[in-house]
PDB file of C-alpha atoms in Angstrom:
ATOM      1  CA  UNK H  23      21.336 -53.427  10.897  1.00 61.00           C
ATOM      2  CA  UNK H  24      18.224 -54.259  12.920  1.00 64.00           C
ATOM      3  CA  UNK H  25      15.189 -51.750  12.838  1.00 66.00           C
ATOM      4  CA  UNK H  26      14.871 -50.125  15.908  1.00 63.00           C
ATOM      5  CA  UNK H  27      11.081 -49.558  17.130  1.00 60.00           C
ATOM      6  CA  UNK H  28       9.769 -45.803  17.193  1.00 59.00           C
ATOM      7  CA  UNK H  29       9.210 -44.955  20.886  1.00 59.00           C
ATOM      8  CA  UNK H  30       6.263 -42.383  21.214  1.00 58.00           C
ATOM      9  CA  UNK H  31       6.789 -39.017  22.840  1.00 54.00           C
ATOM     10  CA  UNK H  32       6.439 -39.019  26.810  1.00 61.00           C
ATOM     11  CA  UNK H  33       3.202 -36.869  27.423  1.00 61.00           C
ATOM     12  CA  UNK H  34       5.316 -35.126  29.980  1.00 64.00           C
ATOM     13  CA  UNK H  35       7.624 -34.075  27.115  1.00 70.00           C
ATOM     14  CA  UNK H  36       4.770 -32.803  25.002  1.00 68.00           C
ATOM     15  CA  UNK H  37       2.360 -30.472  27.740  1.00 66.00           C
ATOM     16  CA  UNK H  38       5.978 -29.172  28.054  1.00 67.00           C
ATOM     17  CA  UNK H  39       6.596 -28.167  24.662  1.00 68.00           C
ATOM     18  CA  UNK H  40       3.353 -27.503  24.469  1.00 63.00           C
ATOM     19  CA  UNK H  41       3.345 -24.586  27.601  1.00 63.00           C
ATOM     20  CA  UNK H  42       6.364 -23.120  25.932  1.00 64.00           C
ATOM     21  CA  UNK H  43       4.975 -22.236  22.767  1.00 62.00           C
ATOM     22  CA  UNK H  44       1.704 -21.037  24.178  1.00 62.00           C
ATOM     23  CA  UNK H  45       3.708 -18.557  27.138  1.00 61.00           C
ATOM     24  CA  UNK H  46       6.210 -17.339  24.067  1.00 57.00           C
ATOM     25  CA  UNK H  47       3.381 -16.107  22.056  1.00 59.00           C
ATOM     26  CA  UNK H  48       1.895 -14.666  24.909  1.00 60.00           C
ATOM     27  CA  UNK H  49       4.760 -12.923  25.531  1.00 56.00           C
ATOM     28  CA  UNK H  50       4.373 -12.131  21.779  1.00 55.00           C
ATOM     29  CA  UNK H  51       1.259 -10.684  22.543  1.00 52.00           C
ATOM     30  CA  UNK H  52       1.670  -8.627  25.509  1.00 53.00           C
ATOM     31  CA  UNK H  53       5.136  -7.063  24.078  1.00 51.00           C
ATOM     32  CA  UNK H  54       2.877  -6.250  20.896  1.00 53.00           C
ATOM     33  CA  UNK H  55       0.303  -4.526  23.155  1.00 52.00           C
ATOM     34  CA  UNK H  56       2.353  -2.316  25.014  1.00 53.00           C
ATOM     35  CA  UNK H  57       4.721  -0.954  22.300  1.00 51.00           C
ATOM     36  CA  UNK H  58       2.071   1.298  20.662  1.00 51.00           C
ATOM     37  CA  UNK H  59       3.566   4.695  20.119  1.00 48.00           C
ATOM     38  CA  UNK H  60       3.220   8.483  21.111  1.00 47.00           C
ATOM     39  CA  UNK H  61       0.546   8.781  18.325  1.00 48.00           C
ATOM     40  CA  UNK H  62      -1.750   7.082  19.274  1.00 50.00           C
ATOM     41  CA  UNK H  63      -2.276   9.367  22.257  1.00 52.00           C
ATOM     42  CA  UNK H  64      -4.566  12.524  22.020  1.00 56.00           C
ATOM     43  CA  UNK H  65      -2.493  15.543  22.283  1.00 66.00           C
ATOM     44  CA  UNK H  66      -4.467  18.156  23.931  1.00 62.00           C
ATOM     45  CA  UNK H  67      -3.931  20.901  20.753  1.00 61.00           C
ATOM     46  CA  UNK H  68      -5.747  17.618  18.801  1.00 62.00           C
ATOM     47  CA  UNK H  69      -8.826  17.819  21.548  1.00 66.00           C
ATOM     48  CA  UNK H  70      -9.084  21.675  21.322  1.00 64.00           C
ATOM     49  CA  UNK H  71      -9.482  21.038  17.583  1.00 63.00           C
ATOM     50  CA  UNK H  72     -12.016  18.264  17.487  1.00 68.00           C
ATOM     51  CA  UNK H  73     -14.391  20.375  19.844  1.00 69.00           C
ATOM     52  CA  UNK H  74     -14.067  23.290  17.756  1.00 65.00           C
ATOM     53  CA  UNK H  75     -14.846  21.197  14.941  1.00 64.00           C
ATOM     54  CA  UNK H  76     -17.622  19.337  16.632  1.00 70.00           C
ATOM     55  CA  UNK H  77     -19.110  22.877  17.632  1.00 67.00           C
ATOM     56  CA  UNK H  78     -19.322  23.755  13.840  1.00 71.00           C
ATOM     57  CA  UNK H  79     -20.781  21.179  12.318  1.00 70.00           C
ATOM     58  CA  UNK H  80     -23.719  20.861  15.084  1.00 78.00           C
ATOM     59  CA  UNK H  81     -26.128  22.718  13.381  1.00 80.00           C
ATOM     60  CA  UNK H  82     -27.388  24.955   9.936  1.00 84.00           C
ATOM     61  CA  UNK H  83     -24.777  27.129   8.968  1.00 87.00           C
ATOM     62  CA  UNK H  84     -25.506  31.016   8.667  1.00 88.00           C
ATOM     63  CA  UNK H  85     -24.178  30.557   4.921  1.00 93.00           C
ATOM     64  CA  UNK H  86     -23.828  28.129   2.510  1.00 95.00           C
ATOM     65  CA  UNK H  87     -21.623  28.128  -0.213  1.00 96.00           C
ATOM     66  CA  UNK H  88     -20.642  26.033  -3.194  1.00 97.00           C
ATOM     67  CA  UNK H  89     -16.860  25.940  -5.072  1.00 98.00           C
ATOM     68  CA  UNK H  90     -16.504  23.652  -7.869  1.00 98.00           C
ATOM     69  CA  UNK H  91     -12.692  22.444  -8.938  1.00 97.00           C
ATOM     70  CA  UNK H  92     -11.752  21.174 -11.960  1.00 95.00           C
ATOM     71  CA  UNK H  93      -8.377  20.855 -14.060  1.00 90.00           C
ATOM     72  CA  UNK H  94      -7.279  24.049 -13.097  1.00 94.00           C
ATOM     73  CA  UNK H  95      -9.545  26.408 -11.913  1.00 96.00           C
ATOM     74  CA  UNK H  96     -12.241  26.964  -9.476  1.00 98.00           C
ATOM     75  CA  UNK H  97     -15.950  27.521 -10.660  1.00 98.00           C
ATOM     76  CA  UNK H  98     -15.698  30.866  -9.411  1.00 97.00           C
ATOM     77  CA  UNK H  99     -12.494  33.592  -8.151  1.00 97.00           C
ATOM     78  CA  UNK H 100     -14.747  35.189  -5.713  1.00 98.00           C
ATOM     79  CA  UNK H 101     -16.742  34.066  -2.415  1.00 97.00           C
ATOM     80  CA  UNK H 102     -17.967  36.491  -0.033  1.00 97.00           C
ATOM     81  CA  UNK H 103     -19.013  36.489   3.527  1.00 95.00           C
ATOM     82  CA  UNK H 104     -20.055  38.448   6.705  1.00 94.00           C
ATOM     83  CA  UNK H 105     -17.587  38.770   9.751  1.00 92.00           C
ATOM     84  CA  UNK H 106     -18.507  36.393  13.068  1.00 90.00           C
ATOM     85  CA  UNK H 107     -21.203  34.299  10.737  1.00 92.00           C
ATOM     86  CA  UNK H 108     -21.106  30.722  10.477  1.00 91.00           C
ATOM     87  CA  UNK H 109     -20.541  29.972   6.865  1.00 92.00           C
ATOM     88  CA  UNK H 110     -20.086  26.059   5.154  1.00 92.00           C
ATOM     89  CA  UNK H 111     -18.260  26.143   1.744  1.00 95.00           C
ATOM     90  CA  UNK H 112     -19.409  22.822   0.102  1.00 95.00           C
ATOM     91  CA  UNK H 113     -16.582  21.766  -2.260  1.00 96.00           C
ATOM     92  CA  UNK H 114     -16.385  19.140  -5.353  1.00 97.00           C
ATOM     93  CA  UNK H 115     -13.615  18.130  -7.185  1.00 97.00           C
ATOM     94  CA  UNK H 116     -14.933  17.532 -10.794  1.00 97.00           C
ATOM     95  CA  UNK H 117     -11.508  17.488 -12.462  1.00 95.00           C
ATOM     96  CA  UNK H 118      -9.407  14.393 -13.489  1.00 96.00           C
ATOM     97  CA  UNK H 119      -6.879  14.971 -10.533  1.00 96.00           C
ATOM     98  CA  UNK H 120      -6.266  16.113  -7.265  1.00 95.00           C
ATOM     99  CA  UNK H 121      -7.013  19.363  -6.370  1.00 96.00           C
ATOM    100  CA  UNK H 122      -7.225  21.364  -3.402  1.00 93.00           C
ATOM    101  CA  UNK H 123      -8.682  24.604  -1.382  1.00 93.00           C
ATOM    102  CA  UNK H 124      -6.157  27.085   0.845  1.00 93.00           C
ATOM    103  CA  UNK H 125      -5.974  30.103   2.418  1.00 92.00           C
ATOM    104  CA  UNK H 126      -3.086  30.956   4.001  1.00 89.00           C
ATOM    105  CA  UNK H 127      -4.113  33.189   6.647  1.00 86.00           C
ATOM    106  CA  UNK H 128      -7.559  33.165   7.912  1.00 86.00           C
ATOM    107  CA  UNK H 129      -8.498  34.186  11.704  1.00 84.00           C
ATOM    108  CA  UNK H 130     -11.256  32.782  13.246  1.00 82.00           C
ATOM    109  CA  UNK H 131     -12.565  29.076  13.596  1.00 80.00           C
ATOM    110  CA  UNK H 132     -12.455  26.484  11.251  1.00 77.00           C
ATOM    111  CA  UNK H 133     -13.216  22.617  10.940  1.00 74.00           C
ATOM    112  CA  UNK H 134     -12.610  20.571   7.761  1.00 72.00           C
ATOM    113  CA  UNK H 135     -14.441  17.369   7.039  1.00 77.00           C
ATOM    114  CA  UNK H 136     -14.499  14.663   3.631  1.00 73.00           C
ATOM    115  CA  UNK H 137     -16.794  12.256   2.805  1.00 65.00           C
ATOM    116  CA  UNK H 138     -17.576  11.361   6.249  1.00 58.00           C
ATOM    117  CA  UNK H 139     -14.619  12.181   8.430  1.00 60.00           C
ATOM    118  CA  UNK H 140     -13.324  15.399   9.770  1.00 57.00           C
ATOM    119  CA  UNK H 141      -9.973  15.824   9.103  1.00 61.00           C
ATOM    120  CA  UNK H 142      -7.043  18.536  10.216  1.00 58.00           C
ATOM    121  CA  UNK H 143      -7.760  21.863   8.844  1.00 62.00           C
ATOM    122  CA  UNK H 144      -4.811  23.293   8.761  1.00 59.00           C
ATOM    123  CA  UNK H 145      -1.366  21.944   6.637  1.00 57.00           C
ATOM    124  CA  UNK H 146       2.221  23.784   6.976  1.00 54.00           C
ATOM    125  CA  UNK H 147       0.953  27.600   6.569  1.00 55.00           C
ATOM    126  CA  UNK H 148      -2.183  27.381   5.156  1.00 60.00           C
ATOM    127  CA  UNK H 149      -4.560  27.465   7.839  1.00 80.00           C
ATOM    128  CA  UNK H 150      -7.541  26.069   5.867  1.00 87.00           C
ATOM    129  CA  UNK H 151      -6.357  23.380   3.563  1.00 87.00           C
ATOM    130  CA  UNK H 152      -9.047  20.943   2.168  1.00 88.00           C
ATOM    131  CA  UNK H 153      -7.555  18.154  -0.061  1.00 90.00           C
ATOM    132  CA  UNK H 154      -9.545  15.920  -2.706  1.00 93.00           C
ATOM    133  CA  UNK H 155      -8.529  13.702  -4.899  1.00 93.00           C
ATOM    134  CA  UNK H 156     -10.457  13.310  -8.293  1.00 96.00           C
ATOM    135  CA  UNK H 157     -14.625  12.846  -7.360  1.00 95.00           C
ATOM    136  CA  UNK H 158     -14.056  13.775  -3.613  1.00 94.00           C
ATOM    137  CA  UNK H 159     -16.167  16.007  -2.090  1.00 94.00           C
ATOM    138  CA  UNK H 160     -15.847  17.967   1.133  1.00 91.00           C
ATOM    139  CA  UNK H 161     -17.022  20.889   3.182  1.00 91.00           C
ATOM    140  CA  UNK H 162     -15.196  23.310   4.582  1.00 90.00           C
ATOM    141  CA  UNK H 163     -17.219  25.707   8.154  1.00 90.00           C
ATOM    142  CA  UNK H 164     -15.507  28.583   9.215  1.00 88.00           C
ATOM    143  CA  UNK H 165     -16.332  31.475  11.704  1.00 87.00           C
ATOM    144  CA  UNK H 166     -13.896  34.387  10.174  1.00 88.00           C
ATOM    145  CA  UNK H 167     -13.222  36.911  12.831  1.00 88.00           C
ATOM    146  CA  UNK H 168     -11.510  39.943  11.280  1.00 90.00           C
ATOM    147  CA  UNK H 169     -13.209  41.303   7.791  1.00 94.00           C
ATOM    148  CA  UNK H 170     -10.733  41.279   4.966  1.00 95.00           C
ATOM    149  CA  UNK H 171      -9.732  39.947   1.661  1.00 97.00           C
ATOM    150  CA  UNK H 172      -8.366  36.240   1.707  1.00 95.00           C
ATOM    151  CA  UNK H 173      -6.965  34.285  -1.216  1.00 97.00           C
ATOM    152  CA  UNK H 174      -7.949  30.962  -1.570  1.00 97.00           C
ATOM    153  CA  UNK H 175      -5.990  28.743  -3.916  1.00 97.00           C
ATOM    154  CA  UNK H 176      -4.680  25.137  -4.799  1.00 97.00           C
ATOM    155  CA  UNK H 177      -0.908  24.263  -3.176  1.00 94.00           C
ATOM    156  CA  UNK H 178      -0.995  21.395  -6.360  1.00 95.00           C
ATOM    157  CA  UNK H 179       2.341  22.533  -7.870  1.00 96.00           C
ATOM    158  CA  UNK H 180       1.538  24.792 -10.909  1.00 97.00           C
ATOM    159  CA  UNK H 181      -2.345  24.953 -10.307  1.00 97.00           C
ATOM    160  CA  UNK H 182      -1.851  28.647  -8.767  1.00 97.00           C
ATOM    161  CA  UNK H 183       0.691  29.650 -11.137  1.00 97.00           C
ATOM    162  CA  UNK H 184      -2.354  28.685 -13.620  1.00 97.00           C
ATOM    163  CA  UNK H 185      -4.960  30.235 -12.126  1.00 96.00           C
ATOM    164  CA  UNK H 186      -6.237  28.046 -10.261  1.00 98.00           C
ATOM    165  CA  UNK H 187      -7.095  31.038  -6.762  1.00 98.00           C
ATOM    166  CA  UNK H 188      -9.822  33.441  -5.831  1.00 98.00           C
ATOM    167  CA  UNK H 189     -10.527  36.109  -3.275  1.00 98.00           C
ATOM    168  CA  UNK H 190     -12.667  34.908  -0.597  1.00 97.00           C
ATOM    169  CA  UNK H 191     -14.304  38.776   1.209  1.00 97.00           C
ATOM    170  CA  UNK H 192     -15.214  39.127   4.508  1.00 95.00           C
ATOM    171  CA  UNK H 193     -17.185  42.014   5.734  1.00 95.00           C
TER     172      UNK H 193
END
């Protein structure tokens, strides 16, 4: 059987193969691009919260406040403050796991941030919830509107039930 010579690809045959693949990933590309979803649009409740949040962390608070955690209890069951006043609860998670700081019901304004991000205050019911994992610090500004006794507490499964809560007074 005689060899038969290679014959070399027509250019015409390449640019052509060539435009193909470069207009499907394009198409790649755009399709990518325009397929983002609903989340990644600001919903106006999301807005309303970042300028409240911006609001209270421009500036000294009125009060400053510290709240340890650690396995299973908070450095102290009782933090006070005074009705309409700005106050920043600074709080450190010096256990060995994660921890939290809730209050289910507290009226008034209220902006969460950790490390350097703010984050959503609010989780299911609690309307202040402030998660950190082991070493995490965060701080916590409120504006409390209506004096009152709150309970503040971890939502870690068991950690209540263990003492892990306080009262936080507002007068």
């Amino acid at each position: 059987m005689p060899v038969q010579p290679v014959q070399k690809e027509r250019p015409m045959r390449r640019m052509t193969r060539f435009l193909m693949m470069a207009a499907v990933a394009s198409l790649a590309v755009a399709v990518t691009a325009c397929s983002g979803s609903e989340a990644t649009h600001t919903k106006p409740e999301d807005a309303a919260r970042a300028a409240v949040a911006a609001a209270l962390f421009t500036g000294p608070a009125g009060q400053s406040l510290s709240l340890e955690m650690t396995d299973l209890k908070f450095s102290t069951p009782a933090l006070a403050a005074k009705s309409g006043e700005l106050v920043e609860v600074a709080l450190a998670n010096k256990g060995s796991i994660e921890h939290d700081f809730s209050i289910a019901k507290l009226p008034g304004e209220k902006a969460l941030r950790v490390g350097d991000r703010d984050t959503d205050v609010a989780k299911g019911n609690n309307e202040v919830h402030a998660h950190l994992r082991a070493g995490q610090t965060g701080v916590v500004r409120m504006r409390v509107s209506s004096p009152g006794a709150y309970e503040f507490f971890c939502t870690v499964p068991g950690h209540k039930e263990a003492g892990m809560k306080g009262t936080f007074t507002v007068q």
